[in-house]
Amino acid sequence: MTSDAELQAAAEYYHNDLDLAVLPFYIGSDGKKHPAIDSWGEWQKRPQTDAEFKEQLPKILANKLMGIVTGTKTKPINNGEENDGYYLIVVDRDT
């Protein structure tokens, strides 16, 4: 089982280091994952602010589920090489 500290660290990494929008999810009565907020679509067009991320973090920790808005460009990852960043397609982690 993932601890709150591990989940928070992962969420902060996606938001702070990769500049991705992170949102809370929940398991519905249909057994499927659903976003726990309705207004996430705006993050497909603009970055999630730090304040918006911090607002979502308690819900992420309470539900033990998070999602990433995909199709957005990540920050360049410098492993000794220059690059223009990458486009994240999907992340799905179930615990």
GROMACS .gro file of N, CA and C in nm:
model
  285
    1MET      N    1   0.084  -0.118   0.000
    1MET     CA    2   0.000   0.000   0.000
    1MET      C    3   0.089   0.124   0.000
    2THR      N    4   0.055   0.218  -0.082
    2THR     CA    5   0.130   0.344  -0.093
    2THR      C    6   0.095   0.433   0.026
    3SER      N    7   0.197   0.488   0.091
    3SER     CA    8   0.173   0.579   0.203
    3SER      C    9   0.134   0.717   0.151
    4ASP      N   10   0.076   0.798   0.241
    4ASP     CA   11   0.042   0.935   0.203
    4ASP      C   12   0.167   1.012   0.160
    5ALA      N   13   0.278   0.989   0.230
    5ALA     CA   14   0.402   1.060   0.195
    5ALA      C   15   0.449   1.022   0.055
    6GLU      N   16   0.439   0.894   0.018
    6GLU     CA   17   0.480   0.850  -0.116
    6GLU      C   18   0.387   0.908  -0.222
    7LEU      N   19   0.257   0.906  -0.194
    7LEU     CA   20   0.159   0.960  -0.289
    7LEU      C   21   0.179   1.110  -0.307
    8GLN      N   22   0.201   1.182  -0.197
    8GLN     CA   23   0.225   1.325  -0.205
    8GLN      C   24   0.354   1.355  -0.281
    9ALA      N   25   0.458   1.278  -0.255
    9ALA     CA   26   0.585   1.299  -0.326
    9ALA      C   27   0.568   1.278  -0.475
   10ALA      N   28   0.493   1.175  -0.513
   10ALA     CA   29   0.469   1.150  -0.656
   10ALA      C   30   0.389   1.263  -0.718
   11ALA      N   31   0.284   1.308  -0.650
   11ALA     CA   32   0.201   1.417  -0.702
   11ALA      C   33   0.284   1.544  -0.717
   12GLU      N   34   0.366   1.574  -0.617
   12GLU     CA   35   0.451   1.693  -0.623
   12GLU      C   36   0.554   1.683  -0.734
   13TYR      N   37   0.607   1.564  -0.757
   13TYR     CA   38   0.703   1.545  -0.867
   13TYR      C   39   0.635   1.574  -1.002
   14TYR      N   40   0.517   1.515  -1.024
   14TYR     CA   41   0.448   1.539  -1.151
   14TYR      C   42   0.417   1.686  -1.170
   15HIS      N   43   0.373   1.754  -1.064
   15HIS     CA   44   0.335   1.895  -1.077
   15HIS      C   45   0.458   1.986  -1.081
   16ASN      N   46   0.545   1.974  -0.981
   16ASN     CA   47   0.657   2.068  -0.968
   16ASN      C   48   0.770   2.042  -1.067
   17ASP      N   49   0.807   1.917  -1.086
   17ASP     CA   50   0.922   1.886  -1.171
   17ASP      C   51   0.888   1.870  -1.318
   18LEU      N   52   0.771   1.815  -1.347
   18LEU     CA   53   0.733   1.792  -1.487
   18LEU      C   54   0.630   1.892  -1.538
   19ASP      N   55   0.578   1.977  -1.448
   19ASP     CA   56   0.483   2.081  -1.486
   19ASP      C   57   0.352   2.024  -1.540
   20LEU      N   58   0.309   1.912  -1.485
   20LEU     CA   59   0.184   1.849  -1.527
   20LEU      C   60   0.072   1.881  -1.429
   21ALA      N   61  -0.050   1.881  -1.478
   21ALA     CA   62  -0.167   1.901  -1.393
   21ALA      C   63  -0.205   1.767  -1.328
   22VAL      N   64  -0.220   1.771  -1.197
   22VAL     CA   65  -0.251   1.652  -1.118
   22VAL      C   66  -0.388   1.672  -1.055
   23LEU      N   67  -0.474   1.571  -1.066
   23LEU     CA   68  -0.608   1.584  -1.010
   23LEU      C   69  -0.650   1.458  -0.935
   24PRO      N   70  -0.742   1.475  -0.840
   24PRO     CA   71  -0.789   1.361  -0.762
   24PRO      C   72  -0.890   1.279  -0.841
   25PHE      N   73  -0.889   1.150  -0.815
   25PHE     CA   74  -0.987   1.057  -0.871
   25PHE      C   75  -1.056   0.983  -0.758
   26TYR      N   76  -1.165   0.916  -0.788
   26TYR     CA   77  -1.234   0.829  -0.693
   26TYR      C   78  -1.289   0.709  -0.769
   27ILE      N   79  -1.321   0.603  -0.696
   27ILE     CA   80  -1.384   0.486  -0.755
   27ILE      C   81  -1.535   0.501  -0.737
   28GLY      N   82  -1.607   0.506  -0.848
   28GLY     CA   83  -1.751   0.523  -0.844
   28GLY      C   84  -1.824   0.394  -0.811
   29SER      N   85  -1.954   0.404  -0.795
   29SER     CA   86  -2.037   0.287  -0.766
   29SER      C   87  -2.035   0.188  -0.881
   30ASP      N   88  -1.993   0.235  -0.999
   30ASP     CA   89  -1.980   0.147  -1.116
   30ASP      C   90  -1.846   0.073  -1.117
   31GLY      N   91  -1.762   0.099  -1.014
   31GLY     CA   92  -1.631   0.033  -1.005
   31GLY      C   93  -1.525   0.095  -1.093
   32LYS      N   94  -1.555   0.207  -1.158
   32LYS     CA   95  -1.460   0.273  -1.248
   32LYS      C   96  -1.403   0.398  -1.182
   33LYS      N   97  -1.285   0.440  -1.231
   33LYS     CA   98  -1.221   0.563  -1.183
   33LYS      C   99  -1.285   0.684  -1.250
   34HIS      N  100  -1.308   0.787  -1.169
   34HIS     CA  101  -1.367   0.913  -1.218
   34HIS      C  102  -1.292   1.030  -1.158
   35PRO      N  103  -1.277   1.142  -1.232
   35PRO     CA  104  -1.218   1.261  -1.173
   35PRO      C  105  -1.306   1.311  -1.057
   36ALA      N  106  -1.244   1.354  -0.948
   36ALA     CA  107  -1.318   1.402  -0.832
   36ALA      C  108  -1.350   1.551  -0.843
   37ILE      N  109  -1.316   1.613  -0.956
   37ILE     CA  110  -1.351   1.753  -0.981
   37ILE      C  111  -1.401   1.764  -1.125
   38ASP      N  112  -1.482   1.866  -1.149
   38ASP     CA  113  -1.539   1.885  -1.283
   38ASP      C  114  -1.457   1.980  -1.370
   39SER      N  115  -1.375   2.064  -1.309
   39SER     CA  116  -1.312   2.174  -1.382
   39SER      C  117  -1.171   2.145  -1.432
   40TRP      N  118  -1.135   2.020  -1.448
   40TRP     CA  119  -0.997   1.988  -1.487
   40TRP      C  120  -0.967   2.015  -1.634
   41GLY      N  121  -1.067   2.025  -1.720
   41GLY     CA  122  -1.045   2.042  -1.864
   41GLY      C  123  -0.966   2.166  -1.900
   42GLU      N  124  -0.974   2.269  -1.818
   42GLU     CA  125  -0.899   2.392  -1.846
   42GLU      C  126  -0.749   2.368  -1.846
   43TRP      N  127  -0.703   2.263  -1.772
   43TRP     CA  128  -0.560   2.234  -1.763
   43TRP      C  129  -0.507   2.166  -1.889
   44GLN      N  130  -0.594   2.137  -1.983
   44GLN     CA  131  -0.548   2.088  -2.113
   44GLN      C  132  -0.494   2.204  -2.196
   45LYS      N  133  -0.534   2.325  -2.161
   45LYS     CA  134  -0.497   2.443  -2.239
   45LYS      C  135  -0.397   2.533  -2.168
   46ARG      N  136  -0.390   2.522  -2.036
   46ARG     CA  137  -0.299   2.606  -1.959
   46ARG      C  138  -0.245   2.527  -1.841
   47PRO      N  139  -0.129   2.567  -1.790
   47PRO     CA  140  -0.071   2.495  -1.676
   47PRO      C  141  -0.156   2.509  -1.550
   48GLN      N  142  -0.151   2.407  -1.468
   48GLN     CA  143  -0.213   2.412  -1.336
   48GLN      C  144  -0.124   2.499  -1.246
   49THR      N  145  -0.183   2.595  -1.176
   49THR     CA  146  -0.104   2.680  -1.087
   49THR      C  147  -0.068   2.603  -0.960
   50ASP      N  148   0.030   2.655  -0.887
   50ASP     CA  149   0.066   2.593  -0.760
   50ASP      C  150  -0.051   2.595  -0.663
   51ALA      N  151  -0.126   2.705  -0.660
   51ALA     CA  152  -0.242   2.715  -0.571
   51ALA      C  153  -0.348   2.611  -0.609
   52GLU      N  154  -0.372   2.593  -0.738
   52GLU     CA  155  -0.470   2.492  -0.782
   52GLU      C  156  -0.424   2.352  -0.744
   53PHE      N  157  -0.295   2.325  -0.759
   53PHE     CA  158  -0.242   2.194  -0.721
   53PHE      C  159  -0.261   2.172  -0.571
   54LYS      N  160  -0.224   2.271  -0.490
   54LYS     CA  161  -0.236   2.258  -0.344
   54LYS      C  162  -0.380   2.238  -0.301
   55GLU      N  163  -0.473   2.294  -0.376
   55GLU     CA  164  -0.615   2.277  -0.347
   55GLU      C  165  -0.659   2.132  -0.371
   56GLN      N  166  -0.598   2.065  -0.469
   56GLN     CA  167  -0.635   1.927  -0.503
   56GLN      C  168  -0.567   1.823  -0.413
   57LEU      N  169  -0.453   1.858  -0.356
   57LEU     CA  170  -0.373   1.761  -0.281
   57LEU      C  171  -0.449   1.692  -0.168
   58PRO      N  172  -0.527   1.761  -0.085
   58PRO     CA  173  -0.601   1.690   0.020
   58PRO      C  174  -0.698   1.585  -0.035
   59LYS      N  175  -0.760   1.615  -0.149
   59LYS     CA  176  -0.853   1.519  -0.211
   59LYS      C  177  -0.778   1.398  -0.265
   60ILE      N  178  -0.658   1.423  -0.320
   60ILE     CA  179  -0.575   1.313  -0.370
   60ILE      C  180  -0.539   1.220  -0.256
   61LEU      N  181  -0.497   1.277  -0.144
   61LEU     CA  182  -0.457   1.196  -0.029
   61LEU      C  183  -0.576   1.125   0.034
   62ALA      N  184  -0.691   1.190   0.039
   62ALA     CA  185  -0.810   1.129   0.098
   62ALA      C  186  -0.860   1.012   0.015
   63ASN      N  187  -0.859   1.028  -0.118
   63ASN     CA  188  -0.910   0.923  -0.207
   63ASN      C  189  -0.806   0.817  -0.241
   64LYS      N  190  -0.677   0.849  -0.217
   64LYS     CA  191  -0.565   0.760  -0.251
   64LYS      C  192  -0.556   0.734  -0.401
   65LEU      N  193  -0.608   0.827  -0.481
   65LEU     CA  194  -0.603   0.815  -0.627
   65LEU      C  195  -0.573   0.951  -0.688
   66MET      N  196  -0.491   0.950  -0.793
   66MET     CA  197  -0.465   1.073  -0.867
   66MET      C  198  -0.454   1.041  -1.015
   67GLY      N  199  -0.476   1.142  -1.094
   67GLY     CA  200  -0.458   1.131  -1.238
   67GLY      C  201  -0.379   1.249  -1.288
   68ILE      N  202  -0.328   1.236  -1.407
   68ILE     CA  203  -0.250   1.340  -1.473
   68ILE      C  204  -0.324   1.380  -1.600
   69VAL      N  205  -0.335   1.509  -1.625
   69VAL     CA  206  -0.392   1.554  -1.751
   69VAL      C  207  -0.288   1.526  -1.858
   70THR      N  208  -0.323   1.442  -1.953
   70THR     CA  209  -0.226   1.399  -2.054
   70THR      C  210  -0.236   1.481  -2.182
   71GLY      N  211  -0.138   1.459  -2.268
   71GLY     CA  212  -0.132   1.531  -2.394
   71GLY      C  213  -0.064   1.666  -2.382
   72THR      N  214  -0.012   1.695  -2.260
   72THR     CA  215   0.058   1.821  -2.239
   72THR      C  216   0.208   1.796  -2.239
   73LYS      N  217   0.282   1.897  -2.274
   73LYS     CA  218   0.427   1.884  -2.284
   73LYS      C  219   0.490   1.894  -2.146
   74THR      N  220   0.583   1.804  -2.115
   74THR     CA  221   0.653   1.807  -1.988
   74THR      C  222   0.770   1.904  -1.997
   75LYS      N  223   0.824   1.938  -1.882
   75LYS     CA  224   0.947   2.017  -1.879
   75LYS      C  225   1.060   1.931  -1.935
   76PRO      N  226   1.160   1.994  -1.994
   76PRO     CA  227   1.276   1.916  -2.038
   76PRO      C  228   1.341   1.843  -1.921
   77ILE      N  229   1.378   1.720  -1.943
   77ILE     CA  230   1.447   1.640  -1.842
   77ILE      C  231   1.594   1.638  -1.880
   78ASN      N  232   1.678   1.688  -1.794
   78ASN     CA  233   1.820   1.699  -1.825
   78ASN      C  234   1.896   1.584  -1.762
   79ASN      N  235   1.930   1.486  -1.840
   79ASN     CA  236   2.015   1.375  -1.798
   79ASN      C  237   2.150   1.389  -1.866
   80GLY      N  238   2.204   1.510  -1.864
   80GLY     CA  239   2.330   1.536  -1.932
   80GLY      C  240   2.310   1.567  -2.078
   81GLU      N  241   2.186   1.571  -2.124
   81GLU     CA  242   2.155   1.601  -2.263
   81GLU      C  243   2.052   1.712  -2.268
   82GLU      N  244   2.056   1.788  -2.373
   82GLU     CA  245   1.953   1.888  -2.395
   82GLU      C  246   1.838   1.822  -2.470
   83ASN      N  247   1.716   1.857  -2.433
   83ASN     CA  248   1.599   1.810  -2.508
   83ASN      C  249   1.488   1.913  -2.494
   84ASP      N  250   1.386   1.899  -2.573
   84ASP     CA  251   1.276   1.994  -2.574
   84ASP      C  252   1.161   1.951  -2.485
   85GLY      N  253   1.175   1.843  -2.410
   85GLY     CA  254   1.065   1.792  -2.330
   85GLY      C  255   0.996   1.679  -2.405
   86TYR      N  256   0.898   1.622  -2.341
   86TYR     CA  257   0.825   1.509  -2.396
   86TYR      C  258   0.676   1.530  -2.375
   87TYR      N  259   0.596   1.458  -2.450
   87TYR     CA  260   0.452   1.460  -2.432
   87TYR      C  261   0.411   1.334  -2.358
   88LEU      N  262   0.350   1.351  -2.242
   88LEU     CA  263   0.304   1.239  -2.162
   88LEU      C  264   0.169   1.193  -2.216
   89ILE      N  265   0.158   1.064  -2.243
   89ILE     CA  266   0.036   1.011  -2.299
   89ILE      C  267  -0.057   0.956  -2.190
   90VAL      N  268  -0.006   0.869  -2.103
   90VAL     CA  269  -0.094   0.813  -1.999
   90VAL      C  270  -0.012   0.763  -1.880
   91VAL      N  271  -0.071   0.779  -1.763
   91VAL     CA  272  -0.019   0.718  -1.641
   91VAL      C  273  -0.138   0.652  -1.573
   92ASP      N  274  -0.124   0.525  -1.536
   92ASP     CA  275  -0.229   0.456  -1.462
   92ASP      C  276  -0.163   0.372  -1.356
   93ARG      N  277  -0.180   0.410  -1.232
   93ARG     CA  278  -0.119   0.336  -1.122
   93ARG      C  279  -0.228   0.299  -1.024
   94ASP      N  280  -0.249   0.172  -1.006
   94ASP     CA  281  -0.348   0.124  -0.911
   94ASP      C  282  -0.276   0.063  -0.792
   95THR      N  283  -0.328   0.091  -0.672
   95THR     CA  284  -0.267   0.034  -0.553
   95THR      C  285  -0.368  -0.052  -0.479
   0.00000   0.00000   0.00000
